[in-house]
């Protein structure tokens, strides 16, 4: 099981380790520090999933509150923890934070080639609402997905 927390400065090294092995173009430290500052001022989230057994950071999610929705800008779960439910728990926590603000929707963009993420988002109730042709690697479409909450 995983415990969801708001990230702090001390979590950034562990987050960066996961980021490096999860994305082709990983964010750097400054990127995550910026997310922490948005979280502090209520403009965004940077939540972590902590493995209950080992205490290790298993994954994280970031997002920006825009108008009345949360745009999920990044999420990843470390390879050792995948298929353990952390991704679903992080999305559920992001949804709770959005509902606390009485905002209406969640949105994100994902490559049509990212089957794991696409399957997770679909199962979580996201629908494809738009497409950015050949946005990823100049080959794969970016899928714009929304989940209406209220
Ligand atoms: C996408 C990602 C965050 C999923 O995290 P996770 O913790 O493994 O996801 P969960 O265990 O909560 O999975 C929930 C459901 O999503 C779907 N899913 C997750 N990984 C999947 C995979 N590899 N293949 C097919 N379906 C998958 C399944 O329906 C799964 O439910 P099930 O395990 O009961 O079948 C993780 O694979 C990851 O970090 N990938 C690399 C980074 C990335 O692609 N981030 C998203 C960028 S938009």
Short mmCIF file of C-alpha atoms and ligand atoms in Angstrom, two decimals:
data_model
loop_
_atom_site.label_atom_id
_atom_site.label_comp_id
_atom_site.label_asym_id
_atom_site.label_seq_id
_atom_site.Cartn_x
_atom_site.Cartn_y
_atom_site.Cartn_z
CA UNK A 1 0.00 0.00 0.00
CA UNK A 2 0.98 3.60 -0.50
CA UNK A 3 0.60 6.77 1.51
CA UNK A 4 -0.09 9.97 -0.43
CA UNK A 5 1.66 13.12 0.80
CA UNK A 6 2.28 16.65 -0.37
CA UNK A 7 5.92 16.64 -1.49
CA UNK A 8 8.56 18.69 0.30
CA UNK A 9 12.09 19.76 -0.68
CA UNK A 10 13.55 16.55 0.85
CA UNK A 11 11.57 14.39 -1.58
CA UNK A 12 13.06 15.95 -4.72
CA UNK A 13 16.15 13.67 -5.05
CA UNK A 14 13.95 10.54 -4.97
CA UNK A 15 11.48 12.12 -7.39
CA UNK A 16 14.34 12.96 -9.79
CA UNK A 17 15.60 9.36 -9.72
CA UNK A 18 12.17 8.11 -10.82
CA UNK A 19 11.82 10.92 -13.37
CA UNK A 20 15.14 9.99 -15.02
CA UNK A 21 14.14 6.40 -15.67
CA UNK A 22 10.54 7.18 -16.62
CA UNK A 23 10.65 9.86 -19.31
CA UNK A 24 12.64 10.39 -22.50
CA UNK A 25 13.01 14.09 -21.70
CA UNK A 26 13.09 14.23 -17.90
CA UNK A 27 12.41 17.39 -15.92
CA UNK A 28 15.34 18.73 -13.92
CA UNK A 29 15.52 19.77 -10.27
CA UNK A 30 14.52 23.36 -11.02
CA UNK A 31 11.34 22.07 -12.67
CA UNK A 32 10.24 20.22 -9.55
CA UNK A 33 11.21 23.10 -7.25
CA UNK A 34 8.93 25.28 -9.33
CA UNK A 35 6.12 22.73 -8.77
CA UNK A 36 6.73 22.90 -5.00
CA UNK A 37 6.36 26.65 -5.08
CA UNK A 38 3.10 26.40 -7.05
CA UNK A 39 1.81 23.89 -4.50
CA UNK A 40 2.68 26.24 -1.61
CA UNK A 41 0.74 29.08 -3.22
CA UNK A 42 -2.27 26.92 -4.14
CA UNK A 43 -1.63 27.06 -7.90
CA UNK A 44 -0.73 23.43 -8.29
CA UNK A 45 0.10 20.08 -6.74
CA UNK A 46 3.16 17.89 -6.28
CA UNK A 47 2.04 14.76 -4.47
CA UNK A 48 4.09 11.67 -3.72
CA UNK A 49 3.11 8.05 -3.16
CA UNK A 50 5.24 6.55 -0.40
CA UNK A 51 5.61 2.80 -0.09
CA UNK A 52 4.20 1.91 3.33
CA UNK A 53 6.61 -0.99 3.85
CA UNK A 54 9.97 0.56 2.95
CA UNK A 55 9.16 4.25 3.27
CA UNK A 56 10.59 4.80 -0.24
CA UNK A 57 9.03 7.28 -2.64
CA UNK A 58 7.28 5.10 -5.23
CA UNK A 59 5.89 7.80 -7.50
CA UNK A 60 4.55 11.33 -7.87
CA UNK A 61 2.10 13.51 -9.73
CA UNK A 62 2.23 17.20 -10.62
CA UNK A 63 -0.50 19.49 -11.88
CA UNK A 64 -1.50 23.10 -12.42
CA UNK A 65 -4.81 24.62 -11.41
CA UNK A 66 -6.03 26.59 -14.43
CA UNK A 67 -9.36 28.41 -14.54
CA UNK A 68 -11.53 25.65 -12.99
CA UNK A 69 -9.61 22.50 -13.84
CA UNK A 70 -6.41 20.70 -12.91
CA UNK A 71 -4.00 20.04 -15.77
CA UNK A 72 -1.88 17.04 -14.82
CA UNK A 73 1.57 17.89 -16.17
CA UNK A 74 3.63 14.90 -15.04
CA UNK A 75 3.26 11.59 -13.30
CA UNK A 76 5.48 8.55 -12.89
CA UNK A 77 5.87 5.49 -10.71
CA UNK A 78 9.29 3.88 -10.22
CA UNK A 79 9.79 0.64 -12.19
CA UNK A 80 9.93 -1.48 -8.99
CA UNK A 81 6.53 -0.25 -7.88
CA UNK A 82 4.54 -0.34 -11.14
CA UNK A 83 1.25 -2.26 -11.32
CA UNK A 84 0.89 -1.89 -7.55
CA UNK A 85 -1.87 0.70 -7.58
CA UNK A 86 0.29 3.78 -6.91
CA UNK A 87 -0.69 5.44 -10.20
CA UNK A 88 -4.36 5.04 -9.48
CA UNK A 89 -3.91 6.37 -5.91
CA UNK A 90 -2.01 9.43 -7.17
CA UNK A 91 -4.78 10.23 -9.66
CA UNK A 92 -7.42 9.78 -6.96
CA UNK A 93 -5.52 12.16 -4.68
CA UNK A 94 -5.20 14.74 -7.48
CA UNK A 95 -8.94 14.43 -8.02
CA UNK A 96 -9.62 15.01 -4.30
CA UNK A 97 -7.45 18.17 -4.33
CA UNK A 98 -9.39 19.42 -7.37
CA UNK A 99 -12.75 18.74 -5.77
CA UNK A 100 -11.63 20.55 -2.59
CA UNK A 101 -11.36 23.68 -4.76
CA UNK A 102 -14.76 22.91 -6.31
CA UNK A 103 -13.08 22.78 -9.73
CA UNK A 104 -14.85 20.90 -12.49
CA UNK A 105 -12.37 18.73 -14.37
CA UNK A 106 -9.04 16.99 -14.73
CA UNK A 107 -7.11 17.20 -17.97
CA UNK A 108 -3.83 15.86 -19.34
CA UNK A 109 -1.98 15.00 -22.51
CA UNK A 110 -0.46 11.61 -23.30
CA UNK A 111 1.25 10.01 -26.29
CA UNK A 112 -0.92 7.55 -28.17
CA UNK A 113 2.05 5.16 -27.89
CA UNK A 114 2.05 5.15 -24.06
CA UNK A 115 -0.20 2.15 -23.57
CA UNK A 116 0.32 1.86 -19.79
CA UNK A 117 -0.61 5.47 -19.11
CA UNK A 118 -3.45 5.47 -21.63
CA UNK A 119 -4.93 2.38 -20.06
CA UNK A 120 -4.60 3.85 -16.55
CA UNK A 121 -6.27 7.11 -17.59
CA UNK A 122 -9.10 5.36 -19.43
CA UNK A 123 -9.80 3.12 -16.46
CA UNK A 124 -9.82 6.21 -14.25
CA UNK A 125 -12.55 7.80 -16.36
CA UNK A 126 -10.62 10.06 -18.73
CA UNK A 127 -11.94 10.45 -22.28
CA UNK A 128 -10.06 11.54 -25.40
CA UNK A 129 -11.27 15.04 -26.33
CA UNK A 130 -8.58 16.16 -28.77
CA UNK A 131 -5.48 15.20 -30.66
CA UNK A 132 -2.18 16.93 -31.41
CA UNK A 133 -0.98 15.19 -34.59
CA UNK A 134 2.59 13.82 -34.49
CA UNK A 135 3.40 15.72 -31.28
CA UNK A 136 5.63 13.00 -29.78
CA UNK A 137 8.89 12.13 -31.56
CA UNK A 138 7.29 13.72 -34.64
CA UNK A 139 5.50 10.40 -35.05
CA UNK A 140 2.86 9.78 -32.40
CA UNK A 141 -0.23 11.86 -31.74
CA UNK A 142 -0.69 13.58 -28.40
CA UNK A 143 -4.08 12.70 -26.94
CA UNK A 144 -5.82 15.42 -24.93
CA UNK A 145 -7.86 13.73 -22.25
CA UNK A 146 -10.49 15.11 -19.85
CA UNK A 147 -12.35 13.80 -16.87
CA UNK A 148 -15.37 15.81 -15.80
CA UNK A 149 -15.84 15.76 -12.02
CA UNK A 150 -18.75 18.10 -11.35
C1 LIG B 1 1.75 5.03 -16.29
C2 LIG B 1 2.23 4.72 -14.88
C3 LIG B 1 2.28 6.03 -14.06
C4 LIG B 1 1.23 3.74 -14.20
O1 LIG B 1 1.53 3.63 -12.82
P1 LIG B 1 1.22 2.30 -12.00
O2 LIG B 1 1.42 2.59 -10.55
O3 LIG B 1 1.95 1.17 -12.58
O4 LIG B 1 -0.36 2.12 -12.28
P2 LIG B 1 -1.40 1.28 -11.40
O5 LIG B 1 -0.72 0.12 -10.78
O6 LIG B 1 -2.15 2.19 -10.51
O7 LIG B 1 -2.36 0.75 -12.57
C5 LIG B 1 -3.75 0.99 -12.60
C6 LIG B 1 -4.32 0.44 -13.89
O8 LIG B 1 -3.75 1.10 -15.01
C7 LIG B 1 -3.58 0.16 -16.10
N1 LIG B 1 -2.14 -0.08 -16.36
C8 LIG B 1 -1.10 0.36 -15.65
N2 LIG B 1 0.07 -0.05 -16.20
C9 LIG B 1 -0.26 -0.76 -17.30
C10 LIG B 1 0.49 -1.44 -18.30
N3 LIG B 1 1.84 -1.48 -18.25
N4 LIG B 1 -0.17 -2.06 -19.29
C11 LIG B 1 -1.52 -2.05 -19.35
N5 LIG B 1 -2.31 -1.42 -18.42
C12 LIG B 1 -1.69 -0.79 -17.42
C13 LIG B 1 -4.22 -1.13 -15.63
O9 LIG B 1 -5.58 -1.06 -15.98
C14 LIG B 1 -4.03 -1.03 -14.12
O10 LIG B 1 -4.94 -1.81 -13.37
P3 LIG B 1 -4.60 -3.37 -13.04
O11 LIG B 1 -3.18 -3.39 -12.56
O12 LIG B 1 -5.60 -3.71 -11.99
O13 LIG B 1 -4.77 -4.09 -14.35
C15 LIG B 1 3.63 4.02 -14.89
O14 LIG B 1 3.59 2.94 -15.80
C16 LIG B 1 4.77 4.94 -15.29
O15 LIG B 1 5.33 5.64 -14.46
N6 LIG B 1 5.14 4.97 -16.59
C17 LIG B 1 6.25 5.80 -17.06
C18 LIG B 1 5.95 7.29 -16.97
C19 LIG B 1 4.69 7.66 -17.73
O16 LIG B 1 4.41 7.14 -18.79
N7 LIG B 1 3.92 8.61 -17.15
C20 LIG B 1 2.72 9.11 -17.75
C21 LIG B 1 3.07 10.16 -18.73
S1 LIG B 1 1.63 10.89 -19.43
#
